[in-house]
Structures are given as structure tokens and as C-alpha cells.
Short mmCIF file of C-alpha atoms in Angstrom, two decimals:
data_model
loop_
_atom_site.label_atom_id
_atom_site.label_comp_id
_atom_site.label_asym_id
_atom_site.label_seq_id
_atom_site.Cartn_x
_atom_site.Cartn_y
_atom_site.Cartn_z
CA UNK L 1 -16.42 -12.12 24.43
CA UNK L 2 -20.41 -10.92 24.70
CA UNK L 3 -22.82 -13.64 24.29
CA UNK L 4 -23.77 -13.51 20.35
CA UNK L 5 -26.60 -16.06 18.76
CA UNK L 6 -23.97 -16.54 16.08
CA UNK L 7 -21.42 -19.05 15.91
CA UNK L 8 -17.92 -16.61 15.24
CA UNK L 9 -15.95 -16.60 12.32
CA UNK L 10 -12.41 -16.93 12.57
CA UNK L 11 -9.72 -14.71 10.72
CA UNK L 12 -5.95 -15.76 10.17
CA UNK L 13 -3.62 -13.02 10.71
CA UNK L 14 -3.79 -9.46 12.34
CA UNK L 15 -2.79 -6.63 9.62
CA UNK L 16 -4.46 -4.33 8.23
CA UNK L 17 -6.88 -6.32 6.28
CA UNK L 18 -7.39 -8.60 9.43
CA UNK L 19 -7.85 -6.10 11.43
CA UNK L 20 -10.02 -4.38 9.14
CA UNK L 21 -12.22 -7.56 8.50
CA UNK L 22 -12.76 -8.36 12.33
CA UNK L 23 -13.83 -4.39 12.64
CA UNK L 24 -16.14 -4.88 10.00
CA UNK L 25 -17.69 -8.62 11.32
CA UNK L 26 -17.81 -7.39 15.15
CA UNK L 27 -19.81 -3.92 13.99
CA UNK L 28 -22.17 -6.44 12.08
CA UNK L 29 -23.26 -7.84 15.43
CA UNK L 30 -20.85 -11.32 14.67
CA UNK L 31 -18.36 -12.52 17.03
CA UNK L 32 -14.46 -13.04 15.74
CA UNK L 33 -11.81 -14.86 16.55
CA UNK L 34 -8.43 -12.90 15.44
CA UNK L 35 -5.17 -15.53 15.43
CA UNK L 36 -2.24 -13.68 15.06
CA UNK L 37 1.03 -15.47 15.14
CA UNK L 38 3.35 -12.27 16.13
CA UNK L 39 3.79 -12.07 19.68
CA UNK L 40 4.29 -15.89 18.84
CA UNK L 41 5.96 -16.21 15.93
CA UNK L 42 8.01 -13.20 14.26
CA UNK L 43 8.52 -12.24 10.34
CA UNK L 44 11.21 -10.74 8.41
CA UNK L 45 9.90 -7.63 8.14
CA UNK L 46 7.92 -6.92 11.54
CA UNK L 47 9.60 -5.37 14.73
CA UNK L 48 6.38 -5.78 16.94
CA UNK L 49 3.53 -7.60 17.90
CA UNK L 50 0.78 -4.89 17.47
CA UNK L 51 -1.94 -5.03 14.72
CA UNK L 52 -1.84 -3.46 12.00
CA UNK L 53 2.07 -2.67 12.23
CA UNK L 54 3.70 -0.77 9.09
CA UNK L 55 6.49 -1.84 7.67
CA UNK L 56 7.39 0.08 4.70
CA UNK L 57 6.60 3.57 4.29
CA UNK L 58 4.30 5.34 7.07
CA UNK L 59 2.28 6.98 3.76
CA UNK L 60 -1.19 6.12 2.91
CA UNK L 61 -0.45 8.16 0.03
CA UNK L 62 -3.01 10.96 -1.43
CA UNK L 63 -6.17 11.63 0.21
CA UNK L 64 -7.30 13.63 -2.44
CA UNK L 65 -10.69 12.64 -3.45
CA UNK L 66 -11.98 14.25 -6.51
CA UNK L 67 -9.06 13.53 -8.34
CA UNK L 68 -7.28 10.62 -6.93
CA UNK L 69 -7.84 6.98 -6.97
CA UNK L 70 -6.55 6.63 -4.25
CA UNK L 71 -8.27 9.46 -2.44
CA UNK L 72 -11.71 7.68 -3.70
CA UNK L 73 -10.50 4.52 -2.01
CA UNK L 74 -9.97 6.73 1.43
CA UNK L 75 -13.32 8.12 0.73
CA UNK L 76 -15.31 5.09 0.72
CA UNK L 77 -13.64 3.20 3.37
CA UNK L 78 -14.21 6.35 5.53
CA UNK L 79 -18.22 5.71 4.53
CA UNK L 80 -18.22 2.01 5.32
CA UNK L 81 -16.72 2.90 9.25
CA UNK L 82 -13.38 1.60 8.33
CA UNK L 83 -11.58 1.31 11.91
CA UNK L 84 -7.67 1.38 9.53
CA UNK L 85 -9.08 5.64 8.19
CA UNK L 86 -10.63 6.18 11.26
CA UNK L 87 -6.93 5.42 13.38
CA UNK L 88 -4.92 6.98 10.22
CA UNK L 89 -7.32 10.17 10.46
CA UNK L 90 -6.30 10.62 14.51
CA UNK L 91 -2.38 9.94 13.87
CA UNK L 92 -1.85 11.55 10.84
CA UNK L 93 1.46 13.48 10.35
CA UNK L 94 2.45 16.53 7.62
CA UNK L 95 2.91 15.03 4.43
CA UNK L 96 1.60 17.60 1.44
CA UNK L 97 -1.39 16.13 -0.40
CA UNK L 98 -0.65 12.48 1.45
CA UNK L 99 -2.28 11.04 4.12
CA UNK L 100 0.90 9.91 6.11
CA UNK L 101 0.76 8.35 9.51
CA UNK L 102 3.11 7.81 13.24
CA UNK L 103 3.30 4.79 12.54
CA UNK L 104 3.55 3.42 16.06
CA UNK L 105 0.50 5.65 17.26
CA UNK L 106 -1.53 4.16 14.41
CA UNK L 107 -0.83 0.88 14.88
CA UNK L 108 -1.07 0.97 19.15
CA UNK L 109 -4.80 2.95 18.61
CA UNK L 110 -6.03 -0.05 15.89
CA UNK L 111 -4.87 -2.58 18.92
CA UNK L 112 -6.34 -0.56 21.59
CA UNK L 113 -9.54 -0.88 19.66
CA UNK L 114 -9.16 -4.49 18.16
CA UNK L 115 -8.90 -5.20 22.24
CA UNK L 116 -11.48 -3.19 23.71
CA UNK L 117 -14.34 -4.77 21.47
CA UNK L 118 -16.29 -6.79 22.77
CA UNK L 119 -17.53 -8.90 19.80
CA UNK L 120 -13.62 -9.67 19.11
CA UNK L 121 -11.22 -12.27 20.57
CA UNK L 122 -7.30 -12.21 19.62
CA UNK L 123 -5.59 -15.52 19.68
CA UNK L 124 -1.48 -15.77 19.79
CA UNK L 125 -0.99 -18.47 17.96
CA UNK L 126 0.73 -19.17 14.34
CA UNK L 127 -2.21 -21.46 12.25
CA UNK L 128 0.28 -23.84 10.36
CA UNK L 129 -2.33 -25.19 8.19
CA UNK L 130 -5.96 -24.24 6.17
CA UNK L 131 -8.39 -23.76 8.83
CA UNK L 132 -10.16 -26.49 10.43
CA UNK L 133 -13.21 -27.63 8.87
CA UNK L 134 -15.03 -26.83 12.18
CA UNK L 135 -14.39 -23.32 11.29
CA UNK L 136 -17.25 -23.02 8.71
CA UNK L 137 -16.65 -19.48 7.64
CA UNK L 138 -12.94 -18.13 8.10
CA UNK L 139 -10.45 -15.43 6.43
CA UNK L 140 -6.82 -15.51 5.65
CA UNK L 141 -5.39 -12.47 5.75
CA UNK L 142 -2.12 -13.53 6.71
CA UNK L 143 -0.48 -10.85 4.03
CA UNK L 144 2.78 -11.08 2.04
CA UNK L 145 4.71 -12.23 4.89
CA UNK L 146 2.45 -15.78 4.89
CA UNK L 147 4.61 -18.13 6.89
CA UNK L 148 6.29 -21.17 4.81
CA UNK L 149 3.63 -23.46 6.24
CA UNK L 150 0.80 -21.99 5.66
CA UNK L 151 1.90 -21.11 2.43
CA UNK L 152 2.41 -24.44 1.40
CA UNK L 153 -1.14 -25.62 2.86
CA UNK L 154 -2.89 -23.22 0.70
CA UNK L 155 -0.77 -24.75 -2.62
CA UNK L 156 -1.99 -28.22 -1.46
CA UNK L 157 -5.36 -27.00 -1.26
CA UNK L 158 -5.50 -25.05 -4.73
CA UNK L 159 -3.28 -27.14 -6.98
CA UNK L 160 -2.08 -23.66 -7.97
CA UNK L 161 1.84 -22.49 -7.26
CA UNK L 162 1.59 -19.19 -5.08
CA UNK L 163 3.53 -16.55 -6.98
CA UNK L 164 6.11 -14.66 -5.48
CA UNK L 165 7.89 -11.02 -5.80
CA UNK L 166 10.11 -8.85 -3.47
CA UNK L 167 9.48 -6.14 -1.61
CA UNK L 168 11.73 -3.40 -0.36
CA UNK L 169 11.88 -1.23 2.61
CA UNK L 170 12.98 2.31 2.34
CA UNK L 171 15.48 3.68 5.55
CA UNK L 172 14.77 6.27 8.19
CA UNK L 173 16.55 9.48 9.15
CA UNK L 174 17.13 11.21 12.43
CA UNK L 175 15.67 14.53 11.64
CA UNK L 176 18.25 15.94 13.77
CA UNK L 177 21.12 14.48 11.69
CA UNK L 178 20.02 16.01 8.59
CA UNK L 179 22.59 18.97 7.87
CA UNK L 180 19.60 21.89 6.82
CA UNK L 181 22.24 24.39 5.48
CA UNK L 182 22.08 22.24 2.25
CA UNK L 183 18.34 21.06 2.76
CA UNK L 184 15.30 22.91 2.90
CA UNK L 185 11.79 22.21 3.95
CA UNK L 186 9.23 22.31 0.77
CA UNK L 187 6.39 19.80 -0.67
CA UNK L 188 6.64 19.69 -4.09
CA UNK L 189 4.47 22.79 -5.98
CA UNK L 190 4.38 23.51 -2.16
CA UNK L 191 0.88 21.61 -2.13
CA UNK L 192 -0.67 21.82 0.84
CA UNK L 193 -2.30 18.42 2.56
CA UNK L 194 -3.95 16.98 5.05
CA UNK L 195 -2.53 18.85 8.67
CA UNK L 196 0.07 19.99 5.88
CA UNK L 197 2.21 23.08 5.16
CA UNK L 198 3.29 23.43 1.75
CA UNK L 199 6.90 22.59 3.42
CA UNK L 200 5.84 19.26 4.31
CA UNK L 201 9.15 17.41 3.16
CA UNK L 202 13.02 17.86 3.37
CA UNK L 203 14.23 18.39 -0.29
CA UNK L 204 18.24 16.96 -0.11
CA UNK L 205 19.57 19.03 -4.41
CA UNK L 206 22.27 17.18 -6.42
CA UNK L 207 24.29 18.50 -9.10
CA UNK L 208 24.73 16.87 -12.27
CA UNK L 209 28.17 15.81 -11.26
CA UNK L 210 26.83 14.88 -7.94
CA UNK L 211 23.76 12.79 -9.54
CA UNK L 212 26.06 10.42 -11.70
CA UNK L 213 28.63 9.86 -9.03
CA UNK L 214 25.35 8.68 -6.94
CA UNK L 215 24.39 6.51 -9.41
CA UNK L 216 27.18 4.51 -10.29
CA UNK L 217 27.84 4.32 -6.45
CA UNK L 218 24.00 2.15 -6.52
CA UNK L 219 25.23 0.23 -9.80
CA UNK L 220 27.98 -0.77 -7.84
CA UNK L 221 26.65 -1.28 -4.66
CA UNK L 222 27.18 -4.72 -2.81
CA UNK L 223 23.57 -5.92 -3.10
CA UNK L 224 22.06 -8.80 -1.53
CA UNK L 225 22.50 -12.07 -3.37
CA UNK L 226 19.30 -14.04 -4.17
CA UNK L 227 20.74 -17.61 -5.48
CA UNK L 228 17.16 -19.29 -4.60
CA UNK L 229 15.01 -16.69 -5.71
CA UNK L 230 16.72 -15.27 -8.68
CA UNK L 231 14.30 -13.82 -11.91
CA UNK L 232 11.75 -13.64 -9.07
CA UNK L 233 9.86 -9.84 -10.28
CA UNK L 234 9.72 -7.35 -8.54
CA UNK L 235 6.62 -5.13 -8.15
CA UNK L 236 7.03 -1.55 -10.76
CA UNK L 237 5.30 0.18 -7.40
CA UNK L 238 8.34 -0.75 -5.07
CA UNK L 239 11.62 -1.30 -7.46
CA UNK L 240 14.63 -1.19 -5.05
CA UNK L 241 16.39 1.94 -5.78
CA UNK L 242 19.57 0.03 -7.38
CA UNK L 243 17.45 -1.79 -9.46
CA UNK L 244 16.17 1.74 -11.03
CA UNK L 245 19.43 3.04 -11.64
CA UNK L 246 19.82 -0.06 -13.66
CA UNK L 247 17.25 0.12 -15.60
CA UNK L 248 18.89 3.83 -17.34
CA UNK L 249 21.10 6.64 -15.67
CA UNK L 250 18.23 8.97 -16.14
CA UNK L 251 15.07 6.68 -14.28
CA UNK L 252 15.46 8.11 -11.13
CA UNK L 253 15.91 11.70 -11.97
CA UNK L 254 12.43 11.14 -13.88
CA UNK L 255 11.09 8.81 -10.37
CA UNK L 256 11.77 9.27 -7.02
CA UNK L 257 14.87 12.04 -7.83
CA UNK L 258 12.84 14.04 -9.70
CA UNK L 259 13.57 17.76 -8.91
CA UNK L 260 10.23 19.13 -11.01
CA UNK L 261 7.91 21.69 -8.61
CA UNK L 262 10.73 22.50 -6.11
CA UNK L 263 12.99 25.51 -5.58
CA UNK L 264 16.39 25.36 -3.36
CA UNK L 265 15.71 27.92 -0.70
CA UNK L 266 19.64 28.50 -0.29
CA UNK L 267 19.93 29.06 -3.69
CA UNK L 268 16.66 29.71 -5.56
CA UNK L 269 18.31 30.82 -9.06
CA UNK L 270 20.07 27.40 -9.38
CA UNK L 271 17.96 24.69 -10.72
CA UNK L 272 18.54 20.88 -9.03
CA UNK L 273 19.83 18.38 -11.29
CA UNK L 274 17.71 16.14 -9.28
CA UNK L 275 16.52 15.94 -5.33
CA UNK L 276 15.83 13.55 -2.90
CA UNK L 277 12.74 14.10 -0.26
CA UNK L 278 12.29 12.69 2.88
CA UNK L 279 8.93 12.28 4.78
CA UNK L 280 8.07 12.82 8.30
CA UNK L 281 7.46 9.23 9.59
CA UNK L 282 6.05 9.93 13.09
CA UNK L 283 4.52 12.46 15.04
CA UNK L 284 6.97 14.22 17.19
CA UNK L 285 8.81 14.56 13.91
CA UNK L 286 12.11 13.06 14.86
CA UNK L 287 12.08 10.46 12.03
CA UNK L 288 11.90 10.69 8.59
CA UNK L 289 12.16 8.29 5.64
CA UNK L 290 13.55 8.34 2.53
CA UNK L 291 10.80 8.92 -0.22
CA UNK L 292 10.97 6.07 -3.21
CA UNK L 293 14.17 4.91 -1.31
CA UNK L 294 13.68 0.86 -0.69
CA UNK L 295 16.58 -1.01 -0.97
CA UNK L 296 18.46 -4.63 -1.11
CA UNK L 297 21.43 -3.26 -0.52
CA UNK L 298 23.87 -4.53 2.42
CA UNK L 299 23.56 -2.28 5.62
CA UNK L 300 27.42 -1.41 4.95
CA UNK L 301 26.67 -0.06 1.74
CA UNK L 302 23.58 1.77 1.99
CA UNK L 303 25.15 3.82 4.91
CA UNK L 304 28.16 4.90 2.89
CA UNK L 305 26.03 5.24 -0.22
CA UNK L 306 23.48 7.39 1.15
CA UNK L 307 25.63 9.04 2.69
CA UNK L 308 27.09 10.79 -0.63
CA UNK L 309 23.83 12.12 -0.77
CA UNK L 310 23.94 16.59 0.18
CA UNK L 311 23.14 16.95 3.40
CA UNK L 312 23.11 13.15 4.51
CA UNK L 313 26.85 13.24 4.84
CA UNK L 314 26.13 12.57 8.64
CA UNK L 315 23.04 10.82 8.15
CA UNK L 316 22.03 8.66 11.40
CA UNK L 317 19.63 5.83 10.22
CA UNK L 318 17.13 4.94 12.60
CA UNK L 319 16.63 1.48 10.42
CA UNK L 320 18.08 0.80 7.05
CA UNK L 321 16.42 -0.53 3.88
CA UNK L 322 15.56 -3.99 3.42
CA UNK L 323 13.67 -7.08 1.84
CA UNK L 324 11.20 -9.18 2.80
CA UNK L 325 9.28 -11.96 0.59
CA UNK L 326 5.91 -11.50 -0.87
CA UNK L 327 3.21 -14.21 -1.50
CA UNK L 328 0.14 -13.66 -3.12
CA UNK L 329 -2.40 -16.27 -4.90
CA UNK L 330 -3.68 -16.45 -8.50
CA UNK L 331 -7.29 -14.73 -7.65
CA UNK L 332 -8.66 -14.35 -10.72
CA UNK L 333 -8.49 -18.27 -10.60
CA UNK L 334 -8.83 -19.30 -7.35
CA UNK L 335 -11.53 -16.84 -5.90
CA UNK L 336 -15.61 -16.34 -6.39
CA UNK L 337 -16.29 -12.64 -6.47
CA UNK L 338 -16.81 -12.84 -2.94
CA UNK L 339 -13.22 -13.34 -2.16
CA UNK L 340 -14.48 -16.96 -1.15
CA UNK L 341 -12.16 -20.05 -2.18
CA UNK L 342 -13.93 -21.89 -4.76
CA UNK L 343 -12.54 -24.77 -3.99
CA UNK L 344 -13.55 -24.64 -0.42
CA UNK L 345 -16.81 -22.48 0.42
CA UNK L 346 -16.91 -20.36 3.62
CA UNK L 347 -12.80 -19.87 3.45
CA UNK L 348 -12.27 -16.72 1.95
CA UNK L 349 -8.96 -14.46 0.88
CA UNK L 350 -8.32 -10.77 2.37
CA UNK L 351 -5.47 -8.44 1.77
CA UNK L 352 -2.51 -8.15 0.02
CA UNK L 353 -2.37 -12.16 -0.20
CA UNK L 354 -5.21 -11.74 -3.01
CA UNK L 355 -2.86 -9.77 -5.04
CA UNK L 356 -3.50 -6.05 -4.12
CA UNK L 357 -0.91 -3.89 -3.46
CA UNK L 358 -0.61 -0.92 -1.13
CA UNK L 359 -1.85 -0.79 2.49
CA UNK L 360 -5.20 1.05 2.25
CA UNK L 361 -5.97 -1.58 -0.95
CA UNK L 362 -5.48 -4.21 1.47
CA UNK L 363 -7.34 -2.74 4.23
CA UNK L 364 -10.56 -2.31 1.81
CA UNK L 365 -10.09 -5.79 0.86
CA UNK L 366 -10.61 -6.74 4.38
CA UNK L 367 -13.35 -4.60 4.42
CA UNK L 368 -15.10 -6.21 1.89
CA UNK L 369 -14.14 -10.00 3.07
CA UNK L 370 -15.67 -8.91 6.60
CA UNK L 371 -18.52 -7.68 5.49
CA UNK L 372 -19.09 -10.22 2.95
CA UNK L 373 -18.40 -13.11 5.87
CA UNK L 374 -21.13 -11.29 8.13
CA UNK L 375 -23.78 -11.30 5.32
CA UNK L 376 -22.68 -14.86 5.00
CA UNK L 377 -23.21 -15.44 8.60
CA UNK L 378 -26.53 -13.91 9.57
CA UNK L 379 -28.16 -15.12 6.17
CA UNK L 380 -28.22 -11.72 4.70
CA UNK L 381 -27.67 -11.53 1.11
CA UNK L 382 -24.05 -10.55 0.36
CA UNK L 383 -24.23 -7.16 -1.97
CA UNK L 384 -20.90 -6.51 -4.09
CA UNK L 385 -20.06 -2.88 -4.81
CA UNK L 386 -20.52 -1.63 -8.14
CA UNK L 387 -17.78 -1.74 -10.51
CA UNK L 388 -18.03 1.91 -10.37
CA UNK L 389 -16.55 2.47 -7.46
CA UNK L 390 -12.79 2.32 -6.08
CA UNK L 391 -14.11 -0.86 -3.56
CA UNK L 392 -15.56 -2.51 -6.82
CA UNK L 393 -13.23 -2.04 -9.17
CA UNK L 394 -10.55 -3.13 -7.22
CA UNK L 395 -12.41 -6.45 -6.40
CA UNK L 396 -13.29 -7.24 -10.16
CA UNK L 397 -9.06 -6.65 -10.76
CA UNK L 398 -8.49 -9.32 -7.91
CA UNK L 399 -11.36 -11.33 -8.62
CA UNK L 400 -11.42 -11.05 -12.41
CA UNK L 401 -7.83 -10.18 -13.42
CA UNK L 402 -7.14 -8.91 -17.03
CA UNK L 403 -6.77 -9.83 -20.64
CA UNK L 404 -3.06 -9.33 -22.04
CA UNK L 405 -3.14 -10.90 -25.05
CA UNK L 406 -5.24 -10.89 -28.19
CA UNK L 407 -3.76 -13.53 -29.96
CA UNK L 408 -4.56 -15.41 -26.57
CA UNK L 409 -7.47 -13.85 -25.10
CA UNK L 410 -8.45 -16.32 -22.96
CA UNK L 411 -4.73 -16.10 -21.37
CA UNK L 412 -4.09 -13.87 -18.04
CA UNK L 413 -1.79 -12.78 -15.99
CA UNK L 414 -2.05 -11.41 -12.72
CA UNK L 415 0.37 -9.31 -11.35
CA UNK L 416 -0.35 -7.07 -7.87
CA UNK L 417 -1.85 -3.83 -7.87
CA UNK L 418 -2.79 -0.59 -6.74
CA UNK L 419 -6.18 1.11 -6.94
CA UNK L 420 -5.73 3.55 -9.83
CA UNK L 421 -8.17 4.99 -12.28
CA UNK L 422 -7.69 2.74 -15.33
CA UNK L 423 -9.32 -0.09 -12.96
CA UNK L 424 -12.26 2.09 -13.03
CA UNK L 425 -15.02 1.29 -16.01
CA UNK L 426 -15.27 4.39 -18.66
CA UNK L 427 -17.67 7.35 -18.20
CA UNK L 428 -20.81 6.89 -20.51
CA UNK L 429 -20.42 9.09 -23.84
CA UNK L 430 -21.35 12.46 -23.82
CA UNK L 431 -20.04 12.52 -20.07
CA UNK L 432 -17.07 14.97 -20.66
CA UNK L 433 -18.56 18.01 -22.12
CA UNK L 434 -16.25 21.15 -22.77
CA UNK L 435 -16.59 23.85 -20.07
CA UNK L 436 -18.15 27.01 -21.65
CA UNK L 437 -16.16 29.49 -22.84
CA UNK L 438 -12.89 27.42 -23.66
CA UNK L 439 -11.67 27.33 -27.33
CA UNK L 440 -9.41 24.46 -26.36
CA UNK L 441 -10.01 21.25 -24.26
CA UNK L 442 -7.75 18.55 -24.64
CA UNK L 443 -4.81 16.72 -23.24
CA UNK L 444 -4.38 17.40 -19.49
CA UNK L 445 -7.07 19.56 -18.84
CA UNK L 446 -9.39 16.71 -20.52
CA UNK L 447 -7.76 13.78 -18.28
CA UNK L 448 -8.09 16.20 -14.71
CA UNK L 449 -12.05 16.58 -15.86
CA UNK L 450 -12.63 12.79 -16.93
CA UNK L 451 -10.74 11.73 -12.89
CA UNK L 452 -12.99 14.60 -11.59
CA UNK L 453 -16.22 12.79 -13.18
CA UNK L 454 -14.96 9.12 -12.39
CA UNK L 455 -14.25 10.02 -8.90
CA UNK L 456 -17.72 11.97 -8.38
CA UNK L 457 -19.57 9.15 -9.53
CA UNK L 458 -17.75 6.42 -7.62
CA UNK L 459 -18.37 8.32 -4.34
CA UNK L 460 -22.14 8.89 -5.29
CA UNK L 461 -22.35 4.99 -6.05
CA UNK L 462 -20.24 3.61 -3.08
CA UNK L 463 -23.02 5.78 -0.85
CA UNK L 464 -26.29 4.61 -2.62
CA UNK L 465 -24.44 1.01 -2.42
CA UNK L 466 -23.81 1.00 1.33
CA UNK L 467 -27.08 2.48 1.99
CA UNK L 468 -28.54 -0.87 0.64
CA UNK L 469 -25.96 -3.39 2.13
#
């Protein structure tokens, strides 16, 4: 490590927000100390020891920015110097109007970089308990995957219970087992994206018959049994696909089945009773995953079930579905809105831990937790975003949380969550003002015009904000 006049600040666990937050603390001219336990210690859900590893989908999802929530979130990180868009942006993959990355390239170029600074120092170790009080300023960002220990340190600490839900993981495809006499290339309204086509996805058409056989098959599938954690929710972002069809024969077809905006290229005058896509999920294209498609579902079953599926009759899976645990703390409780512990100053929370969801949420989280850490450090004063932007409106959701009830409005509840527009605060009146020369303006073309404006205005407002912090 360089010689710094700082004392470093340490970080608990090497994902994206971790990584993010050390990025953001070394660039500020403030050693780190990175302790990761993988390469130690293994998870559930992780197959390697690199930082920042993926394990669901390889998607950061739309990078469309004048529209999009999410592509406002993109946006700004990509102004702050976020290393997590800066390594997406060099391994991105086709994937329509997504951002969608290799996943192994992305994660080996965040670790190549995480290594080669100079201001950063990666320990292998697993941290059992809070840290030490020696380490004045610190970051957990140990993610959903927190290990039982930890966990349990942090419930000591807070007097709160951490909450739980489950999280599943969608399979991957060989590309080359993917019979393309009954599939066909196409993104859906054949959008074209980032280093995309317009054919940016394999489109697998069911029949009506075909549809219902599929979904009794899931109904009926031998799930996993959860005896210990049973009534534990599930996030609405990341239902298992069973647990859709269960919820009404027709969810999927309006979900992740949904055959709107595509046309069977074998057969272009017969309309899709529903469609499954898969996604390129790295770069030589070999891979691809199965769009909407986690599971709990034994291995056994998901091969044969899947497997009814046109054109996956000889589907090769280069990993099947599965489940992993989530833990994330009551924020809106527990945190200052500086991510910092309030019952311990100079500890704060990054990532999906804090009760985001999604992996470029919990990368800006980190973001923000680094940068707030480094202000912290070199006795700047620590500048929040505005609440007008996708960085500040997702910290007020963590940090703030939201009234349910208005017989109870002092009661809240805090569920995860991704960035998404009605996080945003509303447009002063008078903002949306009828183009000239149209009679009617209402309904969709209204809601496309009020994103358009939010979205303008959080970019303009992220920039005058980091041109101040």
C-alpha cells in the first residue's frame, strides 16, 4: 500500500458495493483495507473468489437514460467514476435496450483493478464479528449472502431482528443445444441496445396447449422444502417461476412468458400463445440464461421441466436454478442518512444488506458509503445527493423507508427495492406542458413525457451535485 497521511478505513466484504466503496475511498486519496472471506470461506450462491462475482442474471438491465430509472442510475454512477459501469461498459454483451455483461470478464477486470491500486489492500479473511473498535470508520457490505455470524453480531448490536427473503437463480443454456428450427433470434419490438441488434435474444413460442401443459408441470414440480424458513417472502422482483404459476395460470404469460412485440420467424402469421427468451450471458456467446426463469425447483425436475419447453427438448444446462438466503437490515431504523449505524458512529451499511435490490442499486450504494466514509475521513463535509436524483432517491427509500398506512402513519415497513421512478419526488406543477399541435395528451404519451422530465432533471442535478462534493 502507498504511504497515505490517513489512517485507512476498512470495508467488510468484496461485491459490488465493496468493491465499489473501496474504488470510491482509494480515488479520494484514502487508503482501504478490503476483507473478503471467499477465497476463505465460500457461500451458497458463489462459484469463485473474484470481486464483484454475479450470481444471478449477467443483466444490469436498461441503460436507457431519458426514460429509465434505471438508465438514470447508470448515468450517474458513470459521472461519479464508478469502477462497477466503467468494467460493465468494457464487457458488455448483446442484450436489446439492457446493459448485460460476461460475467466472468466483468468480474476478473473489477479484480484486476481492485489489485492493481495502490491505495487498496485485500484481506482473505471471513470477519465473524462487528468490526473492531480500532477500526474507527468501517463498511459492511457483506451483501445478502452475510455469513450466520456476522449476521447475528449485527442483531446483537441493533436490538433489531434482520429480516429475511429468498432469492432465486435463473439456469443457463448451451447456445449450441438450443434446437433453432423452432427458435429464432429477436429482442422484443426488435429494440436495439447497447452493442445490440434488434435480434438480441432467442425467443423459444408455446401453443396454448403447450403453455398449460408447462404450467401444471411447475405446479407440480418437486420443489425444495423450506421447513425452517417457511412464510419467509419472497421479493415481487425475483418470484421463483413455480411460485408465479401459482399465483394464476395466466401470470406468466402476462411476466416473463409474455409473447407481446415478437414475431415467430418460422411462422410469422401464427401468433405465440406465450414465449420464453433467453439472454446471452457471456461474451463468446456460448451461454445463455433463461430470462425471468429463477427457480427452487430440484435439479431433477427443472431439467425435465424445462425441457418441455420448444426447442429446449435437448437443452444442456450449464448450471441450473437455485436459492440462496437473503439478509438485509431495517434501514429506515437503524441508519443516519449517511448510511452510518446510529447506534455506532463511523460503522456504516453498503449494498444490498441496506435493503436495495438489484446489482447496480447496490453498487451506487457503495458508492455513496465510500464517498461518504472519505468525506468522513479527511474532514470534508459529507454532501448527500438531492432527492432528485436516482443516487438520492434511492438513499432517502433505504434511509427513510415509506408510510403504508394511514390509520397508522407512523407505522413502516420496509421491504427491498429497486430504483424506479415512483422513488423519485414529483415534477413541480406546470412542468408537463402539452407539446404544440396535439389535440390529445394523456395516458401513455403523458407518463413517457413526465419519465423524460424526471430523468432530465435528475441527470442535471446529480452533475451540479458532484461538481460540489
Amino acid at each position: 500500500m502507498t504511504d497515505s497521511s490517513f489512517s485507512p478505513i476498512h470495508i467488510i466484504g468484496g461485491g459490488l458495493a465493496g468493491s465499489e466503496a473501496a474504488w470510491q475511498i482509494a480515488q479520494a486519496g484514502v487508503p482501504v483495507i478490503l476483507h473478503e472471506m471467499r477465497g476463505v470461506r465460500g457461500t451458497d450462491a458463489h462459484k469463485t473468489d473474484g470481486l464483484a462475482e454475479l450470481v444471478c442474471s449477467n443483466s444490469f438491465r436498461s441503460d436507457d437514460a431519458t426514460s429509465n430509472a434505471v438508465g438514470v442510475i447508470h448515468a450517474e454512477m458513470r459521472m461519479a467514476n464508478s469502477l462497477i459501469m466503467a468494467c460493465a461498459d468494457r464487457h458488455q454483451v448483446p442484450a436489446g435496450g439492457a446493459l448485460a455483461v460476461d460475467r466472468d470478464g466483468f468480474s476478473d477486470a473489477v479484480t484486476a483493478e481492485i489489485n492493481a491500486h495502490p491505495l487498496i489492500t485485500i484481506v482473505r479473511e471471513e470477519v465473524t464479528g462487528l468490526p473492531p473498535e480500532a477500526w474507527d470508520l468501517a463498511i459492511i457490505a457483506s451483501g445478502p449472502l452475510t455469513s450466520p455470524s456476522l449476521a447475528e453480531a449485527i442483531r446483537e448490536k441493533t436490538g433489531e431482528d434482520a429480516l429475511a427473503f429468498f432469492d432465486a437463480i435463473a439456469p443457463i443454456v448451451h447456445r449450441d443445444s438450443i434446437n433453432m428450427d423452432i427458435c429464432w433470434y429477436q429482442s422484443r419490438y426488435d429494440k436495439v441496445g447497447p452493442g445490440g441488434t434488434g435480434k438480441d435474444y432467442i425467443n423459444c413460442p408455446l401453443d396454448e396447449t403447450q403453455y398449460n401443459a408447462f404450467i401444471d408441470a411447475l405446479i407440480e414440480g418437486d420443489a425444495v422444502g423450506f421447513k425452517e424458513w417457511e412464510g419467509t417472502p419472497y421479493f415481487d422482483g425475483c418470484l421463483p417461476i413455480e411460485v408465479m404459476a401459482e399465483r394464476g395460470r395466466e401470470t406468466l404469460r402476462h411476466g416473463p412468458m409474455k409473447p407481446m412485440g415478437l414475431t415467430n420467424a418460422h411462422n410469422p402469421t401464427v401468433k405465440a400463445y406465450a414465449v420464453v427468451q433467453l439472454r446471452q450471458d457471456n461474451a463468446l456467446g456460448t451461454l445463455y440464461n433463461m430470462v425471468g426463469f429463477q427457480t427452487k425447483l430440484k435439479y431433477g425436475a427443472q431439467a425435465e421441466i424445462f425441457r418441455m419447453i420448444p426447442g429446449l427438448e435437448n437443452a444442456e444446462f450449464a448450471r441450473l436454478g437455485g436459492l440462496h438466503r437473503n439478509t438485509y437490515i431495517h434501514s429506515p431504523t437503524l441508519l443516519d442518512p449517511t448510511l452510518q449505524l446510529k447506534a455506532r458512529p463511523g460503522l456504516r451499511f453498503a449494498g444490498q444488506i441496506t435493503g436495495c435490490e438489484g446489482y447496480v442499486e447496490s453498487a451506487s450504494i457503495g458508492l455513496l458509503a465510500g464517498r461518504f466514509a472519505a468525506a468522513e475521513r479527511k474532514g470534508e463535509d459529507i454532501s448527500l445527493p438531492p432527492a432528485t436524483t436516482a443516487l438520492g432517491s434511492l438513499l432517502n427509500h433505504i434511509t427513510g423507508g415509506h408510510i403504508v398506512s394511514d390509520e397508522e402513519p407512523g407505522k413502516r415497513s420496509f421491504q427491498p427495492m429497486n430504483i424506479n421512478f415512483g422513488l423519485f419526488p414529483e415534477l413541480e406543477p406546470g412542468s408537463i406542458v402539452k407539446p404544440e399541435g396535439v389535440k390529445r395528451f394523456r395516458g401513455k404519451d403523458k407518463t413517457i413525457m413526465k419519465r423524460q422530465l424526471v430523468a432530465a432533471r435528475a441527470l442535471e442535478d446529480c452533475k451540479a451535485w458532484l461538481g460540489r462534493a
